[in-house]
DNA sequence: GTTGAAAAAACAGAGGA
DNA sequence: TCCTCTGTTTTTTCAAC
């Protein structure tokens, strides 16, 4: 992992669909060399995947909320949560509550309905997201 | 936006670097037609970008935490947070605390040091992430 | 890690349901 | 309007160095 690898990671974090030919021009290195570095970064698990980032709003999801909660049935809740399209992120956390989830619903009302339908207790008042200042900042500096 | 568009979105959410030729084979549609649909989805803002997903662990970030806090200097904090590599997500939220941030640091100790260095007050005990059950679930169903 | 040729894919045009 | 077909350009892959 050197400066060139960091540059590759930072560039792909900004635009994962950039052609390798263009990437290689940007970092002034031959295409096969960049391809080989990329292959290694994927193999080592530094790069875990490539994702299209979608607009929740354009897909009719107008409410984003974080909910802290407790559950005894960790295993059951995990199975449920994987099938619930509303839950996009799920974290096991330290502290009074043992889970944190990020939930996307169409409206505030559908958020309330969804929470009622979850088999959880002791959940916090939903932390409604008023605005997302930024999200998914790159883990590697862009000016390497 | 029809079923085919949803299929394109869901496929690109799983692998954003898939060649359009392969994508077009998967959904049994010609390449130019898929290219045109993709162009429109980007133009409409349904697709906001393509990102490489990196492993925090492989990059030396062993601690992930969510921190709720209050600040009066919203503008100043936003400027600071954009330059702080530790803060990867920042949300303005409803409720007693007015901000939620996701922070990645090398260790628990560096998390403590970072929070001390932030010009915020009334922040919650950091919600340390013990494990990420899942993250970034697709906003569109995969079985469309 | 570089160069250069062959294969594959992306792009841009005309034509058809 | 949206899709298909075809030729051209670009990109990727694979060889040898």
mmCIF file with all atom_site columns, N, CA, C and O in Angstrom, chain A residues 17-45:
data_model
loop_
_atom_site.group_PDB
_atom_site.id
_atom_site.type_symbol
_atom_site.label_atom_id
_atom_site.label_alt_id
_atom_site.label_comp_id
_atom_site.label_asym_id
_atom_site.label_entity_id
_atom_site.label_seq_id
_atom_site.pdbx_PDB_ins_code
_atom_site.Cartn_x
_atom_site.Cartn_y
_atom_site.Cartn_z
_atom_site.occupancy
_atom_site.B_iso_or_equiv
_atom_site.pdbx_formal_charge
_atom_site.auth_seq_id
_atom_site.auth_comp_id
_atom_site.auth_asym_id
_atom_site.auth_atom_id
_atom_site.pdbx_PDB_model_num
ATOM 1   N N  . UNK A 1 17 ? -17.052 4.013   -11.573 1.00 0.00 ? 17 UNK A N  1
ATOM 2   C CA . UNK A 1 17 ? -17.223 3.515   -12.951 1.00 0.00 ? 17 UNK A CA 1
ATOM 3   C C  . UNK A 1 17 ? -16.225 4.147   -13.922 1.00 0.00 ? 17 UNK A C  1
ATOM 4   O O  . UNK A 1 17 ? -16.342 3.971   -15.142 1.00 0.00 ? 17 UNK A O  1
ATOM 5   N N  . UNK A 1 18 ? -15.251 4.850   -13.411 1.00 0.00 ? 18 UNK A N  1
ATOM 6   C CA . UNK A 1 18 ? -14.225 5.439   -14.279 1.00 0.00 ? 18 UNK A CA 1
ATOM 7   C C  . UNK A 1 18 ? -13.470 4.315   -14.996 1.00 0.00 ? 18 UNK A C  1
ATOM 8   O O  . UNK A 1 18 ? -13.152 3.295   -14.381 1.00 0.00 ? 18 UNK A O  1
ATOM 9   N N  . UNK A 1 19 ? -13.220 4.462   -16.300 1.00 0.00 ? 19 UNK A N  1
ATOM 10  C CA . UNK A 1 19 ? -12.438 3.436   -17.009 1.00 0.00 ? 19 UNK A CA 1
ATOM 11  C C  . UNK A 1 19 ? -11.010 3.394   -16.474 1.00 0.00 ? 19 UNK A C  1
ATOM 12  O O  . UNK A 1 19 ? -10.455 4.431   -16.100 1.00 0.00 ? 19 UNK A O  1
ATOM 13  N N  . UNK A 1 20 ? -10.439 2.201   -16.454 1.00 0.00 ? 20 UNK A N  1
ATOM 14  C CA . UNK A 1 20 ? -9.071  2.046   -15.960 1.00 0.00 ? 20 UNK A CA 1
ATOM 15  C C  . UNK A 1 20 ? -8.107  2.831   -16.837 1.00 0.00 ? 20 UNK A C  1
ATOM 16  O O  . UNK A 1 20 ? -7.102  3.346   -16.365 1.00 0.00 ? 20 UNK A O  1
ATOM 17  N N  . UNK A 1 21 ? -8.432  2.956   -18.109 1.00 0.00 ? 21 UNK A N  1
ATOM 18  C CA . UNK A 1 21 ? -7.581  3.732   -19.016 1.00 0.00 ? 21 UNK A CA 1
ATOM 19  C C  . UNK A 1 21 ? -7.453  5.177   -18.536 1.00 0.00 ? 21 UNK A C  1
ATOM 20  O O  . UNK A 1 21 ? -6.365  5.751   -18.551 1.00 0.00 ? 21 UNK A O  1
ATOM 21  N N  . UNK A 1 22 ? -8.583  5.746   -18.104 1.00 0.00 ? 22 UNK A N  1
ATOM 22  C CA . UNK A 1 22 ? -8.555  7.131   -17.635 1.00 0.00 ? 22 UNK A CA 1
ATOM 23  C C  . UNK A 1 22 ? -7.842  7.235   -16.284 1.00 0.00 ? 22 UNK A C  1
ATOM 24  O O  . UNK A 1 22 ? -7.059  8.155   -16.050 1.00 0.00 ? 22 UNK A O  1
ATOM 25  N N  . UNK A 1 23 ? -8.138  6.268   -15.427 1.00 0.00 ? 23 UNK A N  1
ATOM 26  C CA . UNK A 1 23 ? -7.477  6.212   -14.118 1.00 0.00 ? 23 UNK A CA 1
ATOM 27  C C  . UNK A 1 23 ? -5.972  6.152   -14.289 1.00 0.00 ? 23 UNK A C  1
ATOM 28  O O  . UNK A 1 23 ? -5.215  6.846   -13.602 1.00 0.00 ? 23 UNK A O  1
ATOM 29  N N  . UNK A 1 24 ? -5.516  5.332   -15.228 1.00 0.00 ? 24 UNK A N  1
ATOM 30  C CA . UNK A 1 24 ? -4.071  5.177   -15.440 1.00 0.00 ? 24 UNK A CA 1
ATOM 31  C C  . UNK A 1 24 ? -3.457  6.469   -15.992 1.00 0.00 ? 24 UNK A C  1
ATOM 32  O O  . UNK A 1 24 ? -2.322  6.798   -15.672 1.00 0.00 ? 24 UNK A O  1
ATOM 33  N N  . UNK A 1 25 ? -4.233  7.211   -16.786 1.00 0.00 ? 25 UNK A N  1
ATOM 34  C CA . UNK A 1 25 ? -3.738  8.503   -17.269 1.00 0.00 ? 25 UNK A CA 1
ATOM 35  C C  . UNK A 1 25 ? -3.569  9.468   -16.104 1.00 0.00 ? 25 UNK A C  1
ATOM 36  O O  . UNK A 1 25 ? -2.577  10.178  -16.004 1.00 0.00 ? 25 UNK A O  1
ATOM 37  N N  . UNK A 1 26 ? -4.577  9.463   -15.193 1.00 0.00 ? 26 UNK A N  1
ATOM 38  C CA . UNK A 1 26 ? -4.553  10.390  -14.064 1.00 0.00 ? 26 UNK A CA 1
ATOM 39  C C  . UNK A 1 26 ? -3.347  10.183  -13.157 1.00 0.00 ? 26 UNK A C  1
ATOM 40  O O  . UNK A 1 26 ? -2.791  11.137  -12.627 1.00 0.00 ? 26 UNK A O  1
ATOM 41  N N  . UNK A 1 27 ? -2.983  8.919   -12.949 1.00 0.00 ? 27 UNK A N  1
ATOM 42  C CA . UNK A 1 27 ? -1.870  8.665   -12.038 1.00 0.00 ? 27 UNK A CA 1
ATOM 43  C C  . UNK A 1 27 ? -0.587  8.358   -12.796 1.00 0.00 ? 27 UNK A C  1
ATOM 44  O O  . UNK A 1 27 ? 0.409   7.979   -12.182 1.00 0.00 ? 27 UNK A O  1
ATOM 45  N N  . UNK A 1 28 ? -0.619  8.585   -14.113 1.00 0.00 ? 28 UNK A N  1
ATOM 46  C CA . UNK A 1 28 ? 0.594   8.445   -14.931 1.00 0.00 ? 28 UNK A CA 1
ATOM 47  C C  . UNK A 1 28 ? 1.266   7.092   -14.738 1.00 0.00 ? 28 UNK A C  1
ATOM 48  O O  . UNK A 1 28 ? 2.434   7.001   -14.365 1.00 0.00 ? 28 UNK A O  1
ATOM 49  N N  . UNK A 1 29 ? 0.477   6.051   -14.959 1.00 0.00 ? 29 UNK A N  1
ATOM 50  C CA . UNK A 1 29 ? 1.032   4.699   -14.863 1.00 0.00 ? 29 UNK A CA 1
ATOM 51  C C  . UNK A 1 29 ? 0.335   3.847   -15.922 1.00 0.00 ? 29 UNK A C  1
ATOM 52  O O  . UNK A 1 29 ? -0.796  4.139   -16.300 1.00 0.00 ? 29 UNK A O  1
ATOM 53  N N  . UNK A 1 30 ? 1.026   2.827   -16.401 1.00 0.00 ? 30 UNK A N  1
ATOM 54  C CA . UNK A 1 30 ? 0.457   2.031   -17.486 1.00 0.00 ? 30 UNK A CA 1
ATOM 55  C C  . UNK A 1 30 ? -0.782  1.269   -17.026 1.00 0.00 ? 30 UNK A C  1
ATOM 56  O O  . UNK A 1 30 ? -0.940  0.953   -15.854 1.00 0.00 ? 30 UNK A O  1
ATOM 57  N N  . UNK A 1 31 ? -1.652  0.985   -17.984 1.00 0.00 ? 31 UNK A N  1
ATOM 58  C CA . UNK A 1 31 ? -2.908  0.303   -17.679 1.00 0.00 ? 31 UNK A CA 1
ATOM 59  C C  . UNK A 1 31 ? -2.737  -1.054  -17.016 1.00 0.00 ? 31 UNK A C  1
ATOM 60  O O  . UNK A 1 31 ? -3.388  -1.316  -15.992 1.00 0.00 ? 31 UNK A O  1
ATOM 61  N N  . UNK A 1 32 ? -1.899  -1.925  -17.532 1.00 0.00 ? 32 UNK A N  1
ATOM 62  C CA . UNK A 1 32 ? -1.758  -3.236  -16.892 1.00 0.00 ? 32 UNK A CA 1
ATOM 63  C C  . UNK A 1 32 ? -1.283  -3.131  -15.442 1.00 0.00 ? 32 UNK A C  1
ATOM 64  O O  . UNK A 1 32 ? -1.716  -3.910  -14.591 1.00 0.00 ? 32 UNK A O  1
ATOM 65  N N  . UNK A 1 33 ? -0.425  -2.152  -15.155 1.00 0.00 ? 33 UNK A N  1
ATOM 66  C CA . UNK A 1 33 ? 0.065   -1.971  -13.788 1.00 0.00 ? 33 UNK A CA 1
ATOM 67  C C  . UNK A 1 33 ? -1.079  -1.572  -12.858 1.00 0.00 ? 33 UNK A C  1
ATOM 68  O O  . UNK A 1 33 ? -1.202  -2.096  -11.745 1.00 0.00 ? 33 UNK A O  1
ATOM 69  N N  . UNK A 1 34 ? -1.931  -0.662  -13.339 1.00 0.00 ? 34 UNK A N  1
ATOM 70  C CA . UNK A 1 34 ? -3.068  -0.225  -12.525 1.00 0.00 ? 34 UNK A CA 1
ATOM 71  C C  . UNK A 1 34 ? -4.043  -1.380  -12.327 1.00 0.00 ? 34 UNK A C  1
ATOM 72  O O  . UNK A 1 34 ? -4.545  -1.613  -11.219 1.00 0.00 ? 34 UNK A O  1
ATOM 73  N N  . UNK A 1 35 ? -4.288  -2.126  -13.390 1.00 0.00 ? 35 UNK A N  1
ATOM 74  C CA . UNK A 1 35 ? -5.192  -3.276  -13.308 1.00 0.00 ? 35 UNK A CA 1
ATOM 75  C C  . UNK A 1 35 ? -4.700  -4.280  -12.264 1.00 0.00 ? 35 UNK A C  1
ATOM 76  O O  . UNK A 1 35 ? -5.491  -4.803  -11.476 1.00 0.00 ? 35 UNK A O  1
ATOM 77  N N  . UNK A 1 36 ? -3.396  -4.518  -12.261 1.00 0.00 ? 36 UNK A N  1
ATOM 78  C CA . UNK A 1 36 ? -2.819  -5.464  -11.317 1.00 0.00 ? 36 UNK A CA 1
ATOM 79  C C  . UNK A 1 36 ? -2.944  -4.963  -9.874  1.00 0.00 ? 36 UNK A C  1
ATOM 80  O O  . UNK A 1 36 ? -3.301  -5.727  -8.966  1.00 0.00 ? 36 UNK A O  1
ATOM 81  N N  . UNK A 1 37 ? -2.695  -3.669  -9.661  1.00 0.00 ? 37 UNK A N  1
ATOM 82  C CA . UNK A 1 37 ? -2.848  -3.091  -8.322  1.00 0.00 ? 37 UNK A CA 1
ATOM 83  C C  . UNK A 1 37 ? -4.303  -3.196  -7.858  1.00 0.00 ? 37 UNK A C  1
ATOM 84  O O  . UNK A 1 37 ? -4.579  -3.551  -6.704  1.00 0.00 ? 37 UNK A O  1
ATOM 85  N N  . UNK A 1 38 ? -5.209  -2.921  -8.773  1.00 0.00 ? 38 UNK A N  1
ATOM 86  C CA . UNK A 1 38 ? -6.624  -2.978  -8.441  1.00 0.00 ? 38 UNK A CA 1
ATOM 87  C C  . UNK A 1 38 ? -7.031  -4.408  -8.062  1.00 0.00 ? 38 UNK A C  1
ATOM 88  O O  . UNK A 1 38 ? -7.737  -4.627  -7.080  1.00 0.00 ? 38 UNK A O  1
ATOM 89  N N  . UNK A 1 39 ? -6.546  -5.354  -8.821  1.00 0.00 ? 39 UNK A N  1
ATOM 90  C CA . UNK A 1 39 ? -6.840  -6.754  -8.555  1.00 0.00 ? 39 UNK A CA 1
ATOM 91  C C  . UNK A 1 39 ? -6.369  -7.141  -7.151  1.00 0.00 ? 39 UNK A C  1
ATOM 92  O O  . UNK A 1 39 ? -7.086  -7.799  -6.399  1.00 0.00 ? 39 UNK A O  1
ATOM 93  N N  . UNK A 1 40 ? -5.186  -6.677  -6.786  1.00 0.00 ? 40 UNK A N  1
ATOM 94  C CA . UNK A 1 40 ? -4.638  -6.987  -5.465  1.00 0.00 ? 40 UNK A CA 1
ATOM 95  C C  . UNK A 1 40 ? -5.430  -6.320  -4.345  1.00 0.00 ? 40 UNK A C  1
ATOM 96  O O  . UNK A 1 40 ? -5.670  -6.922  -3.306  1.00 0.00 ? 40 UNK A O  1
ATOM 97  N N  . UNK A 1 41 ? -5.836  -5.071  -4.578  1.00 0.00 ? 41 UNK A N  1
ATOM 98  C CA . UNK A 1 41 ? -6.626  -4.362  -3.565  1.00 0.00 ? 41 UNK A CA 1
ATOM 99  C C  . UNK A 1 41 ? -7.961  -5.066  -3.328  1.00 0.00 ? 41 UNK A C  1
ATOM 100 O O  . UNK A 1 41 ? -8.453  -5.127  -2.202  1.00 0.00 ? 41 UNK A O  1
ATOM 101 N N  . UNK A 1 42 ? -8.519  -5.621  -4.401  1.00 0.00 ? 42 UNK A N  1
ATOM 102 C CA . UNK A 1 42 ? -9.778  -6.360  -4.258  1.00 0.00 ? 42 UNK A CA 1
ATOM 103 C C  . UNK A 1 42 ? -9.524  -7.684  -3.539  1.00 0.00 ? 42 UNK A C  1
ATOM 104 O O  . UNK A 1 42 ? -10.281 -8.065  -2.650  1.00 0.00 ? 42 UNK A O  1
ATOM 105 N N  . UNK A 1 43 ? -8.454  -8.347  -3.932  1.00 0.00 ? 43 UNK A N  1
ATOM 106 C CA . UNK A 1 43 ? -8.125  -9.658  -3.366  1.00 0.00 ? 43 UNK A CA 1
ATOM 107 C C  . UNK A 1 43 ? -7.829  -9.546  -1.869  1.00 0.00 ? 43 UNK A C  1
ATOM 108 O O  . UNK A 1 43 ? -8.242  -10.389 -1.078  1.00 0.00 ? 43 UNK A O  1
ATOM 109 N N  . UNK A 1 44 ? -7.115  -8.474  -1.487  1.00 0.00 ? 44 UNK A N  1
ATOM 110 C CA . UNK A 1 44 ? -6.758  -8.261  -0.083  1.00 0.00 ? 44 UNK A CA 1
ATOM 111 C C  . UNK A 1 44 ? -7.965  -7.835  0.755   1.00 0.00 ? 44 UNK A C  1
ATOM 112 O O  . UNK A 1 44 ? -7.881  -7.797  1.981   1.00 0.00 ? 44 UNK A O  1
ATOM 113 N N  . UNK A 1 45 ? -9.065  -7.474  0.084   1.00 0.00 ? 45 UNK A N  1
ATOM 114 C CA . UNK A 1 45 ? -10.249 -7.050  0.824   1.00 0.00 ? 45 UNK A CA 1
ATOM 115 C C  . UNK A 1 45 ? -10.238 -5.582  1.204   1.00 0.00 ? 45 UNK A C  1
ATOM 116 O O  . UNK A 1 45 ? -11.072 -5.145  1.997   1.00 0.00 ? 45 UNK A O  1
#
